């Protein structure tokens, strides 16, 4: 069996009496593009938070390339090679888009560069072009539209060429044409060695991008299959549509 | 009159350094510190202890810097454990505790009476020259502090501080260790505040707990808010402006022949009213932060 890049072992998280994650186990191999699906409130974002150090899990283990990162602080997880975006991509009001991208280079922001002025950076220009943000590069990042903020957050996450990139609904609010572009960019990143875990509700995007899907429902992993097989998976259909609807649909 | 101008300018320079220190914390990094005066107090009491123990003044500076770095680290440490608003309250409380300890412990640096008779800086020079030399020294140190703050603000590290200020979650996701950033900011700015305190002690030749009253912190806040939060030019301008405004209150009193209570009250009104008026009508201050200023 090939070595997993990301391995989750029995991850659990409860908020009070609400068990949001209940023993989630999964393996993602290097180079895979995995979709993480599930109805609203099924625990997808919580799972990502538990993996990326933003929310310590109650139980279970997370390893990246064999390194245990369970409940490690977020910056440690990031430096272990995991980059992530947020479902709500809030951006600062008193920094420009370009400055945010520049701040994305942790090495340049390291304390030993305290007195070094930031210079031009060709990689930033390339990212701005790639994500069609060049015309808003010098505007406050918070003034970007919702879709543009999504694009900026993906650009930021890609900036450090992470080993594992976890995206929380990267295309919500993004124009269809740019979505196709995003598929291309993410596939390119995968070709360059980045493994991807993508939370998405858009099935077309998932089909275009992912080789494999895992599905969460009320904190349990209920499916692990190819995107094409999802609609034939009873558990998945039931999770999304509920039993009654499924019967109604068969009757039609 | 000229002596008076020199005096006001000298004190304005020392406050300018404090305003830059607060701006590094609050303006650039979003660390809302209501206990800044305690860090200044590390400098004044460093000088006081050195004087009491018969150490040379420079040993007092070293002592003050060590006190300030430790207290700054402690402040930063507290910041790891609580949200921003509570941190502000905690810093205010700590500064008050420090003041109360120095007020009530008679055995500690003279208690409420404080310590007097510290040597004035450049005492060997003739009085006129010494006054000018002090002003020159303070102005030079203000420039040094300014350059350091400006360089930090325009560096990659400064960008990471701005990100921490506004979107700490994003900063963490990008791999920044916010606790470490806070520690660095607190130590650098605490050292600046302590230098200012040390010089102030050897300027007034007196150190006492009433110099640590919380309204001193709010005076520095008013300089930052009025001058322009996160604009180093602005906060220095704010310090000079406020210092001169306050210095001329007694003259106004004389012109209008009003009672002496007027002076203290008017100072409070200028500070409090200034903060309020600017927060309401011009929250970015006279010189607003330059957004995108890091790449020009
Ligand atoms: N900090 C929190 N405190 C309490 N409950 C929370 C918290 N975060 C998430 N939850 C709960 O956990 C459940 C799962 O939330 P989560 O955000 O992980 O869902 P999701 O699968 O990402 O949904 P969506 O598709 O709508 O983004 C929800 O019921 C939510 O109310
Ligand atoms: Mg979610």
Short mmCIF file of N, CA and C and ligand atoms in Angstrom, two decimals, chain A residues 15 18 20 38-47 87 168-169 201, ligand 1:
data_model
loop_
_atom_site.label_atom_id
_atom_site.label_comp_id
_atom_site.label_asym_id
_atom_site.label_seq_id
_atom_site.Cartn_x
_atom_site.Cartn_y
_atom_site.Cartn_z
N UNK A 15 -19.45 19.70 19.74
CA UNK A 15 -19.70 21.01 20.35
C UNK A 15 -20.81 20.79 21.36
N UNK A 18 -23.50 18.15 20.73
CA UNK A 18 -23.63 17.96 19.29
C UNK A 18 -22.37 17.30 18.73
N UNK A 20 -20.27 16.56 16.05
CA UNK A 20 -20.18 17.04 14.67
C UNK A 20 -19.31 16.13 13.82
N UNK A 38 -20.88 16.60 1.08
CA UNK A 38 -21.81 16.35 2.18
C UNK A 38 -22.80 17.48 2.27
N UNK A 39 -23.99 17.20 2.80
CA UNK A 39 -25.01 18.25 2.91
C UNK A 39 -24.54 19.38 3.83
N UNK A 40 -25.25 20.47 3.83
CA UNK A 40 -24.94 21.59 4.73
C UNK A 40 -24.96 21.09 6.17
N UNK A 41 -23.95 21.50 6.91
CA UNK A 41 -23.92 21.12 8.32
C UNK A 41 -23.44 19.71 8.58
N UNK A 42 -22.93 19.03 7.56
CA UNK A 42 -22.51 17.64 7.76
C UNK A 42 -21.15 17.54 8.45
N UNK A 43 -20.43 18.67 8.54
CA UNK A 43 -19.17 18.67 9.28
C UNK A 43 -17.94 18.83 8.41
N UNK A 44 -18.10 19.24 7.15
CA UNK A 44 -16.95 19.36 6.24
C UNK A 44 -15.96 20.42 6.71
N UNK A 45 -16.48 21.61 6.97
CA UNK A 45 -15.58 22.69 7.41
C UNK A 45 -14.96 22.35 8.76
N UNK A 46 -15.75 21.73 9.62
CA UNK A 46 -15.22 21.33 10.92
C UNK A 46 -14.09 20.33 10.76
N UNK A 47 -14.25 19.41 9.82
CA UNK A 47 -13.19 18.43 9.56
C UNK A 47 -11.91 19.14 9.11
N UNK A 87 -14.09 29.02 4.15
CA UNK A 87 -15.37 29.12 3.45
C UNK A 87 -15.77 30.58 3.27
N UNK A 168 -11.94 25.20 0.92
CA UNK A 168 -13.31 25.12 1.41
C UNK A 168 -14.21 25.92 0.47
N UNK A 169 -14.90 25.21 -0.38
CA UNK A 169 -15.81 25.79 -1.38
C UNK A 169 -15.14 26.90 -2.19
N UNK A 201 -19.84 22.04 -3.35
CA UNK A 201 -21.21 21.60 -3.57
C UNK A 201 -21.49 21.46 -5.06
N1 LIG C 1 -17.72 26.71 16.60
C1 LIG C 1 -18.84 25.97 16.60
N2 LIG C 1 -19.62 25.92 17.70
C2 LIG C 1 -20.75 25.18 17.71
N3 LIG C 1 -21.20 24.45 16.66
C3 LIG C 1 -20.47 24.47 15.54
C4 LIG C 1 -19.25 25.23 15.44
N4 LIG C 1 -18.74 25.05 14.21
C5 LIG C 1 -19.59 24.22 13.58
N5 LIG C 1 -20.63 23.87 14.36
C6 LIG C 1 -21.72 22.98 14.00
O1 LIG C 1 -21.18 21.86 13.39
C7 LIG C 1 -21.99 21.44 12.33
C8 LIG C 1 -21.15 21.25 11.09
O2 LIG C 1 -20.70 22.51 10.66
P1 LIG C 1 -19.74 22.66 9.44
O3 LIG C 1 -19.45 24.09 9.28
O4 LIG C 1 -18.60 21.74 9.60
O5 LIG C 1 -20.67 22.14 8.25
P2 LIG C 1 -20.34 22.07 6.71
O6 LIG C 1 -20.43 20.66 6.33
O7 LIG C 1 -19.10 22.78 6.38
O8 LIG C 1 -21.59 22.84 6.11
P3 LIG C 1 -21.71 23.86 4.86
O9 LIG C 1 -21.81 23.03 3.64
O10 LIG C 1 -22.97 24.59 5.13
O11 LIG C 1 -20.51 24.74 4.89
C9 LIG C 1 -23.08 22.46 12.17
O12 LIG C 1 -24.26 21.95 12.71
C10 LIG C 1 -22.60 23.63 12.98
O13 LIG C 1 -23.68 24.28 13.59
#
